[in-house]
Coordinates of N, CA and C in Angstrom, one line a residue:
X122 N 12.0 13.6 -9.4 CA 12.8 13.6 -8.2 C 13.8 12.4 -8.1
X123 N 14.8 12.5 -7.3 CA 15.7 11.4 -7.2 C 15.3 10.5 -6.0
X124 N 15.4 9.2 -6.2 CA 15.1 8.2 -5.2 C 16.4 7.7 -4.5
X125 N 17.5 8.2 -5.0 CA 18.8 7.8 -4.3 C 18.8 8.3 -2.9
X126 N 19.1 7.4 -2.0 CA 19.2 7.8 -0.6 C 17.8 7.7 0.2
X127 N 16.8 7.4 -0.6 CA 15.4 7.4 0.0 C 15.1 5.9 0.4
X128 N 14.4 5.8 1.5 CA 14.0 4.4 2.0 C 12.4 4.4 1.9
X129 N 11.9 3.4 1.2 CA 10.5 3.2 1.0 C 10.0 2.0 1.8
X130 N 9.0 2.1 2.6 CA 8.4 1.0 3.2 C 7.3 0.6 2.2
X131 N 7.4 -0.6 1.6 CA 6.3 -1.1 0.7 C 5.6 -2.2 1.4
X132 N 4.4 -1.9 1.9 CA 3.6 -2.8 2.7 C 2.4 -3.4 1.8
X133 N 2.2 -4.7 2.0 CA 1.2 -5.4 1.3 C 0.2 -6.0 2.3
X134 N -1.1 -5.8 2.1 CA -2.1 -6.5 2.8 C -2.8 -7.5 1.9
X135 N -3.8 -8.2 2.4 CA -4.2 -9.5 1.7 C -5.1 -9.5 0.5
X136 N -4.9 -8.5 -0.4 CA -5.7 -8.6 -1.7 C -4.8 -9.4 -2.7
X137 N -4.8 -10.7 -2.5 CA -3.9 -11.6 -3.3 C -4.0 -11.4 -4.8
X138 N -5.2 -11.1 -5.3 CA -5.4 -11.0 -6.7 C -4.6 -9.8 -7.3
X139 N -4.1 -8.9 -6.5 CA -3.4 -7.8 -7.0 C -1.8 -7.9 -6.9
X140 N -1.4 -9.0 -6.2 CA 0.1 -9.1 -6.0 C 0.9 -9.1 -7.3
X141 N 0.4 -9.8 -8.3 CA 1.2 -9.9 -9.6 C 1.3 -8.5 -10.2
X142 N 0.3 -7.6 -9.9 CA 0.3 -6.3 -10.4 C 1.2 -5.3 -9.6
X143 N 1.4 -5.6 -8.3 CA 2.2 -4.7 -7.5 C 3.7 -5.1 -7.5
X144 N 4.1 -6.3 -7.8 CA 5.5 -6.7 -7.8 C 6.3 -5.8 -8.8
X145 N 5.9 -5.6 -10.0 CA 6.7 -4.7 -10.9 C 6.8 -3.3 -10.4
X146 N 5.8 -2.9 -9.6 CA 5.9 -1.5 -9.0 C 6.9 -1.4 -7.9
X147 N 7.1 -2.5 -7.2 CA 8.1 -2.5 -6.2 C 9.5 -2.4 -6.9
X148 N 9.6 -3.1 -8.0 CA 10.9 -3.1 -8.7 C 11.2 -1.7 -9.3
X149 N 10.1 -1.0 -9.6 CA 10.3 0.4 -10.1 C 11.0 1.3 -9.1
X150 N 10.6 1.1 -7.8 CA 11.3 1.9 -6.8 C 12.8 1.5 -6.7
X151 N 13.0 0.2 -6.7 CA 14.4 -0.3 -6.6 C 15.2 0.2 -7.8
X152 N 14.7 0.1 -9.0 CA 15.4 0.5 -10.2 C 15.6 2.0 -10.1
X153 N 14.8 2.8 -9.5 CA 15.0 4.2 -9.4 C 16.0 4.6 -8.3
X154 N 16.5 3.6 -7.5 CA 17.5 3.9 -6.6 C 17.1 3.8 -5.1
X155 N 15.8 3.6 -4.8 CA 15.4 3.5 -3.5 C 15.7 2.2 -2.8
X156 N 15.9 2.3 -1.4 CA 16.0 1.2 -0.6 C 14.6 0.8 -0.2
X157 N 14.1 -0.4 -0.6 CA 12.8 -0.8 -0.3 C 12.7 -1.8 0.8
X158 N 12.0 -1.5 1.8 CA 11.7 -2.5 3.0 C 10.4 -3.1 2.8
X159 N 10.3 -4.4 2.6 CA 9.0 -5.1 2.4 C 8.3 -5.3 3.8
X160 N 7.1 -5.0 3.9 CA 6.3 -5.1 5.1 C 5.0 -5.8 4.8
X161 N 4.6 -6.9 5.5 CA 3.4 -7.6 5.1 C 2.6 -8.0 6.3
X162 N 1.3 -8.2 6.0 CA 0.4 -8.7 7.0 C 0.5 -10.2 7.2
X163 N 0.0 -10.7 8.2 CA 0.1 -12.1 8.5 C -0.6 -13.0 7.4
X164 N -1.6 -12.4 6.8 CA -2.3 -13.2 5.7 C -1.3 -13.6 4.7
X165 N -0.4 -12.7 4.3 CA 0.6 -13.0 3.2 C 1.6 -14.1 3.7
X166 N 1.9 -14.0 5.0 CA 2.9 -15.0 5.5 C 2.3 -16.4 5.7
X167 N 1.0 -16.5 5.7 CA 0.4 -17.8 6.0 C -0.6 -18.4 5.0
X168 N -0.9 -17.6 3.9 CA -2.0 -18.0 3.1 C -1.6 -18.3 1.7
X169 N -1.9 -19.6 1.2 CA -1.7 -19.9 -0.2 C -3.1 -19.8 -0.9
X170 N -3.1 -19.2 -2.1 CA -4.3 -19.0 -2.9 C -4.1 -19.4 -4.3
X171 N -5.1 -19.3 -5.1 CA -5.0 -19.6 -6.5 C -4.1 -18.6 -7.2
X172 N -3.8 -17.5 -6.6 CA -2.9 -16.5 -7.2 C -1.5 -16.7 -6.9
X173 N -1.2 -17.7 -6.0 CA 0.2 -18.0 -5.7 C 0.4 -18.4 -4.2
X174 N 1.5 -19.1 -3.9 CA 1.7 -19.5 -2.5 C 2.4 -18.4 -1.7
X175 N 2.2 -18.5 -0.4 CA 2.9 -17.6 0.5 C 4.4 -17.6 0.3
X176 N 5.0 -18.8 0.1 CA 6.4 -18.9 -0.1 C 6.9 -18.2 -1.3
X177 N 6.1 -18.3 -2.4 CA 6.4 -17.7 -3.7 C 6.4 -16.2 -3.5
X178 N 5.4 -15.6 -2.9 CA 5.4 -14.1 -2.7 C 6.5 -13.6 -1.8
X179 N 6.7 -14.4 -0.8 CA 7.8 -14.0 0.1 C 9.2 -14.0 -0.6
X180 N 9.4 -15.0 -1.4 CA 10.6 -15.1 -2.1 C 10.8 -14.0 -3.1
X181 N 9.7 -13.6 -3.8 CA 9.7 -12.5 -4.8 C 10.1 -11.2 -4.1
X182 N 9.4 -11.0 -2.9 CA 9.7 -9.7 -2.2 C 11.1 -9.6 -1.8
X183 N 11.7 -10.7 -1.3 CA 13.1 -10.6 -0.8 C 14.0 -10.5 -2.0
X184 N 13.7 -11.2 -3.1 CA 14.5 -11.1 -4.3 C 14.5 -9.7 -4.9
X185 N 13.4 -9.1 -5.0 CA 13.3 -7.8 -5.7 C 14.0 -6.7 -4.8
X186 N 13.7 -6.8 -3.5 CA 14.2 -5.7 -2.6 C 15.6 -5.9 -2.0
X187 N 16.0 -7.2 -1.9 CA 17.2 -7.5 -1.3 C 17.2 -7.3 0.2
X188 N 16.0 -7.2 0.8 CA 15.8 -7.0 2.2 C 14.9 -8.1 2.8
X189 N 15.1 -8.3 4.1 CA 14.2 -9.2 4.8 C 12.8 -8.6 5.0
X190 N 11.8 -9.4 5.1 CA 10.5 -9.0 5.3 C 10.1 -8.7 6.7
X191 N 9.5 -7.5 7.0 CA 8.9 -7.2 8.3 C 7.5 -7.7 8.3
X192 N 7.2 -8.7 9.2 CA 5.9 -9.3 9.2 C 5.2 -9.3 10.6
X193 N 5.9 -8.7 11.6 CA 5.3 -8.7 13.0 C 5.2 -7.3 13.5
X194 N 4.4 -7.1 14.5 CA 4.3 -5.8 15.1 C 5.6 -5.5 15.8
X195 N 6.2 -6.5 16.4 CA 7.5 -6.3 17.1 C 8.6 -5.8 16.1
X196 N 8.6 -6.4 15.0 CA 9.6 -6.0 14.0 C 9.3 -4.6 13.4
X197 N 8.0 -4.2 13.3 CA 7.7 -2.9 12.7 C 7.8 -1.8 13.7
X198 N 7.7 -2.1 15.0 CA 7.6 -1.0 16.0 C 8.9 0.0 15.9
X199 N 10.1 -0.6 15.7 CA 11.2 0.3 15.7 C 11.2 1.3 14.5
X200 N 10.4 1.1 13.5 CA 10.3 2.1 12.4 C 10.0 3.5 12.9
X201 N 9.2 3.6 14.0 CA 8.9 4.9 14.6 C 10.1 5.6 15.1
X202 N 10.8 5.0 16.2 CA 11.9 5.7 16.8 C 13.1 5.9 15.8
X203 N 13.3 4.9 14.9 CA 14.4 5.0 14.0 C 14.2 6.0 12.8
X204 N 12.9 6.4 12.6 CA 12.6 7.2 11.5 C 13.2 6.7 10.2
X205 N 13.2 5.4 10.0 CA 13.8 4.8 8.8 C 13.2 5.2 7.5
X206 N 11.8 5.2 7.5 CA 11.1 5.3 6.2 C 10.9 6.8 5.8
X207 N 11.2 7.1 4.6 CA 10.9 8.4 4.1 C 9.4 8.5 3.7
X208 N 8.9 7.3 3.1 CA 7.5 7.2 2.7 C 7.1 5.7 2.9
X209 N 5.9 5.5 3.3 CA 5.3 4.2 3.4 C 4.1 4.1 2.4
X210 N 4.2 3.1 1.6 CA 3.0 2.8 0.7 C 2.4 1.5 1.1
X211 N 1.1 1.4 1.2 CA 0.4 0.2 1.4 C -0.4 -0.1 0.1
X212 N 0.2 -1.1 -0.6 CA -0.4 -1.5 -1.9 C -0.2 -3.0 -2.1
X213 N -1.3 -3.7 -2.1 CA -2.7 -3.3 -2.0 C -3.1 -3.0 -0.5
X214 N -4.0 -2.1 -0.4 CA -4.6 -1.8 0.9 C -6.0 -2.3 0.9
X215 N -6.3 -3.3 1.6 CA -7.6 -3.9 1.6 C -8.6 -3.1 2.4
X216 N -9.9 -3.5 2.3 CA -10.9 -2.8 3.0 C -10.7 -3.0 4.5
X217 N -10.2 -4.2 4.9 CA -10.0 -4.5 6.3 C -8.9 -3.6 6.9
X218 N -7.8 -3.4 6.1 CA -6.7 -2.5 6.5 C -7.2 -1.1 6.6
X219 N -7.9 -0.7 5.5 CA -8.5 0.7 5.5 C -9.3 1.0 6.7
X220 N -10.2 0.1 7.0 CA -11.1 0.2 8.2 C -10.3 0.4 9.5
X221 N -9.3 -0.5 9.7 CA -8.6 -0.4 10.9 C -7.7 0.8 11.0
X222 N -7.1 1.2 9.9 CA -6.3 2.5 9.9 C -7.2 3.7 10.2
X223 N -8.4 3.7 9.6 CA -9.3 4.8 9.9 C -9.8 4.9 11.3
X224 N -9.7 3.8 12.0 CA -10.2 3.7 13.4 C -9.1 3.4 14.4
X225 N -7.9 3.8 14.0 CA -6.7 3.7 14.9 C -6.5 2.4 15.5
X226 N -6.7 1.3 14.8 CA -6.4 0.0 15.3 C -5.0 -0.5 14.7
X227 N -4.3 -1.1 15.6 CA -2.9 -1.5 15.2 C -2.7 -3.0 15.6
X228 N -3.1 -3.9 14.6 CA -3.0 -5.3 14.9 C -2.2 -6.1 13.9
X229 N -1.3 -5.4 13.1 CA -0.5 -6.0 12.2 C 0.8 -5.2 11.9
X230 N 1.8 -5.8 11.3 CA 3.0 -5.0 11.0 C 2.7 -3.9 10.1
X231 N 1.8 -4.1 9.1 CA 1.4 -3.0 8.2 C 0.8 -1.8 8.9
X232 N -0.1 -2.1 9.8 CA -0.7 -1.0 10.6 C 0.3 -0.3 11.6
X233 N 1.2 -1.1 12.1 CA 2.2 -0.5 13.0 C 3.1 0.4 12.2
X234 N 3.5 0.0 11.0 CA 4.3 0.8 10.2 C 3.6 2.1 9.8
X235 N 2.3 2.1 9.6 CA 1.5 3.3 9.3 C 1.5 4.2 10.5
X236 N 1.3 3.6 11.6 CA 1.2 4.4 12.9 C 2.6 5.1 13.1
X237 N 3.7 4.3 12.9 CA 5.0 4.9 13.0 C 5.2 6.1 12.1
X238 N 4.8 6.0 10.9 CA 4.9 7.1 9.9 C 4.2 8.3 10.3
X239 N 2.9 8.1 10.8 CA 2.1 9.3 11.2 C 2.7 9.9 12.4
X240 N 3.2 9.1 13.3 CA 3.9 9.6 14.5 C 5.0 10.5 14.1
X241 N 5.7 10.1 13.1 CA 6.9 10.9 12.6 C 6.5 12.0 11.6
X242 N 5.2 12.2 11.4 CA 4.7 13.2 10.5 C 5.3 13.0 9.1
X243 N 5.3 11.8 8.6 CA 5.8 11.4 7.3 C 4.7 10.7 6.5
X244 N 4.8 10.8 5.2 CA 3.6 10.3 4.4 C 3.4 8.8 4.3
X245 N 2.1 8.5 4.3 CA 1.5 7.2 4.1 C 0.7 7.2 2.9
X246 N 1.0 6.4 1.9 CA 0.2 6.4 0.7 C -0.6 5.1 0.6
X247 N -1.8 5.2 0.3 CA -2.7 4.0 0.2 C -3.2 3.7 -1.2
X248 N -3.0 2.4 -1.6 CA -3.5 2.0 -2.9 C -4.6 1.0 -2.6
X249 N -5.8 1.5 -2.6 CA -7.0 0.7 -2.1 C -7.3 -0.4 -3.1
X250 N -7.7 -1.5 -2.5 CA -8.2 -2.7 -3.3 C -9.3 -3.3 -2.4
X251 N -10.5 -2.9 -2.6 CA -11.6 -3.4 -1.8 C -12.9 -3.5 -2.5
X252 N -13.6 -4.6 -2.2 CA -14.9 -4.8 -2.8 C -16.0 -3.9 -2.2
X253 N -15.8 -3.3 -1.1 CA -16.8 -2.4 -0.5 C -16.4 -1.0 -0.3
X254 N -15.5 -0.5 -1.2 CA -15.1 0.9 -1.2 C -16.2 1.9 -1.3
X255 N -17.2 1.5 -2.0 CA -18.4 2.4 -2.2 C -19.6 1.8 -1.3
X256 N -19.3 0.9 -0.5 CA -20.2 0.3 0.5 C -19.9 0.8 1.9
X257 N -19.8 -0.1 2.8 CA -19.5 0.2 4.2 C -18.2 0.9 4.4
X258 N -17.2 0.6 3.5 CA -15.9 1.1 3.7 C -15.8 2.6 3.1
X259 N -16.8 3.0 2.5 CA -16.8 4.4 1.9 C -16.5 5.4 3.1
X260 N -17.1 5.2 4.2 CA -17.0 6.1 5.4 C -15.5 6.1 5.8
X261 N -14.9 5.0 5.8 CA -13.5 4.9 6.2 C -12.5 5.6 5.3
X262 N -12.8 5.4 4.0 CA -12.0 6.1 2.9 C -12.2 7.6 3.1
X263 N -13.4 8.0 3.3 CA -13.7 9.5 3.5 C -12.9 10.0 4.7
X264 N -12.9 9.3 5.8 CA -12.2 9.7 7.0 C -10.7 9.8 6.7
X265 N -10.1 8.9 5.9 CA -8.7 8.9 5.6 C -8.4 10.0 4.6
X266 N -9.3 10.4 3.8 CA -9.1 11.5 2.8 C -8.8 12.8 3.6
X267 N -9.4 12.9 4.8 CA -9.2 14.1 5.6 C -8.1 14.0 6.6
X268 N -7.4 12.9 6.6 CA -6.4 12.7 7.7 C -5.0 13.3 7.2
X269 N -4.3 13.8 8.2 CA -3.0 14.4 7.9 C -2.0 13.2 7.5
X270 N -1.1 13.5 6.6 CA 0.0 12.6 6.2 C -0.5 11.4 5.4
X271 N -1.8 11.3 5.0 CA -2.3 10.2 4.2 C -2.7 10.7 2.8
X272 N -2.2 9.9 1.9 CA -2.4 10.2 0.4 C -2.9 8.9 -0.2
X273 N -3.4 9.1 -1.4 CA -4.0 7.9 -2.1 C -3.3 7.8 -3.5
X274 N -3.1 6.5 -3.9 CA -2.8 6.2 -5.3 C -4.2 6.4 -6.0
X275 N -4.2 7.1 -7.2 CA -5.5 7.3 -7.9 C -6.3 5.9 -8.0
X276 N -7.6 6.0 -7.8 CA -8.4 4.8 -7.8 C -9.7 5.0 -8.5
X277 N -10.3 3.9 -8.9 CA -11.7 3.9 -9.5 C -12.3 2.6 -9.4
X278 N -13.6 2.5 -10.0 CA -14.3 1.3 -10.0 C -13.7 0.3 -11.0
X279 N -13.4 -0.9 -10.6 CA -12.8 -1.9 -11.5 C -13.8 -2.7 -12.2
X280 N -15.0 -2.8 -11.7 CA -16.1 -3.6 -12.4 C -17.4 -3.1 -12.0
X281 N -17.9 -1.9 -12.4 CA -19.1 -1.3 -11.9 C -20.4 -2.1 -12.3
X282 N -20.3 -3.0 -13.3 CA -21.5 -3.7 -13.6 C -21.7 -4.9 -12.6
X283 N -20.7 -5.7 -12.4 CA -20.8 -6.8 -11.5 C -20.5 -6.6 -10.1
X284 N -19.6 -5.6 -9.8 CA -19.2 -5.3 -8.4 C -19.3 -3.8 -8.3
X285 N -20.5 -3.2 -8.2 CA -20.6 -1.7 -8.2 C -19.9 -1.0 -7.0
X286 N -19.7 -1.7 -5.9 CA -19.1 -1.1 -4.7 C -17.5 -1.2 -4.7
X287 N -17.0 -1.9 -5.7 CA -15.6 -2.3 -5.7 C -14.7 -1.1 -6.2
X288 N -13.6 -0.8 -5.5 CA -12.6 0.2 -5.9 C -11.2 -0.4 -5.9
X289 N -10.5 -0.1 -6.9 CA -9.1 -0.6 -7.0 C -8.2 0.6 -7.5
X290 N -7.0 0.7 -6.9 CA -6.1 1.8 -7.3 C -5.4 1.4 -8.6
X291 N -4.9 2.4 -9.3 CA -4.0 2.2 -10.4 C -2.6 1.9 -9.9
X292 N -2.3 0.6 -9.7 CA -1.0 0.3 -9.0 C 0.2 0.8 -9.8
X293 N 0.0 1.0 -11.1 CA 1.2 1.5 -11.9 C 1.5 3.0 -11.6
X294 N 0.7 3.6 -10.8 CA 0.9 5.0 -10.4 C 1.5 5.1 -9.0
X295 N 1.9 4.0 -8.4 CA 2.4 3.9 -7.0 C 3.6 4.9 -6.9
X296 N 4.6 4.8 -7.7 CA 5.8 5.6 -7.6 C 5.5 7.1 -7.7
X297 N 4.6 7.4 -8.7 CA 4.2 8.8 -8.9 C 3.5 9.4 -7.7
X298 N 2.6 8.5 -7.1 CA 1.8 9.0 -5.9 C 2.7 9.2 -4.8
X299 N 3.8 8.4 -4.6 CA 4.7 8.6 -3.5 C 5.6 9.8 -3.7
X300 N 6.0 10.1 -5.0 CA 6.7 11.3 -5.3 C 5.9 12.5 -4.9
X301 N 4.6 12.5 -5.2 CA 3.7 13.6 -4.9 C 3.6 13.8 -3.3
X302 N 3.4 12.6 -2.7 CA 3.3 12.6 -1.2 C 4.5 13.2 -0.5
X303 N 5.7 12.9 -1.0 CA 6.9 13.4 -0.5 C 7.0 15.0 -0.6
X304 N 6.2 15.5 -1.6 CA 6.1 16.9 -1.7 C 4.8 17.5 -1.0
X305 N 4.2 16.7 -0.2 CA 3.0 17.0 0.6 C 1.8 17.4 -0.3
X306 N 1.7 16.6 -1.4 CA 0.5 16.8 -2.3 C -0.1 15.5 -2.7
X307 N -1.3 15.6 -3.0 CA -2.1 14.4 -3.5 C -1.9 14.4 -5.1
X308 N -1.5 13.2 -5.6 CA -1.5 13.1 -7.0 C -2.9 13.2 -7.6
X309 N -3.0 14.0 -8.6 CA -4.3 14.2 -9.2 C -4.4 13.8 -10.7
X310 N -5.5 13.4 -11.2 CA -6.8 13.3 -10.5 C -6.7 12.0 -9.6
X311 N -7.4 12.1 -8.5 CA -7.4 11.0 -7.6 C -8.4 10.0 -7.9
X312 N -9.6 10.4 -8.4 CA -10.6 9.5 -8.7 C -10.6 9.4 -10.3
X313 N -10.4 8.2 -10.8 CA -10.2 7.9 -12.2 C -11.1 6.8 -12.7
X314 N -11.1 6.7 -14.0 CA -11.8 5.5 -14.6 C -10.9 4.4 -14.6
X315 N -11.3 3.2 -14.1 CA -10.4 2.1 -14.0 C -11.2 0.8 -14.2
X316 N -11.5 0.5 -15.5 CA -12.3 -0.7 -15.7 C -11.3 -1.8 -16.1
X317 N -11.6 -3.0 -15.6 CA -10.7 -4.2 -16.0 C -11.3 -5.0 -17.2
X318 N -12.5 -4.6 -17.7 CA -13.1 -5.4 -18.7 C -13.2 -4.7 -20.0

């Protein structure tokens, strides 16, 4: 499919260890011709970690997309009435974000953007990255699997020996998962083998 004329909301929540993996995926959308709007949780705006500083990640997002970052609920709210986004991808989508989305909580720009998309009956694509995907968050993932307009980037266990409940999406399939979602279908297979060791 052609991404020319399409606007992608690329939202990141606080799985800092996956940021280096998702930045090239954002560039793939840009290179394909999409207008990419970066949307982030407050964690990204305020937290420095061993994986990089907040300022570094913000600069990368602005440099890759050429757009300003949406980081507050107030900034994200107009995404609903404007119907700006053709597709929203949350990558990485933490267990915290997954839980809140599954239970209709809206306390961040990322969740407000998701709410706006669902209001507009447009696709939301989740790329999970959570240590409890097969633990307490399994119920939330199951709930979202049955929700309208929600799709998943294929995911699997990243370290079943040391972290048996952990699930991480194949971030390199983000673009393909969004293409499928725009055709109202789930990219298959959805559950895959994904070992990091």
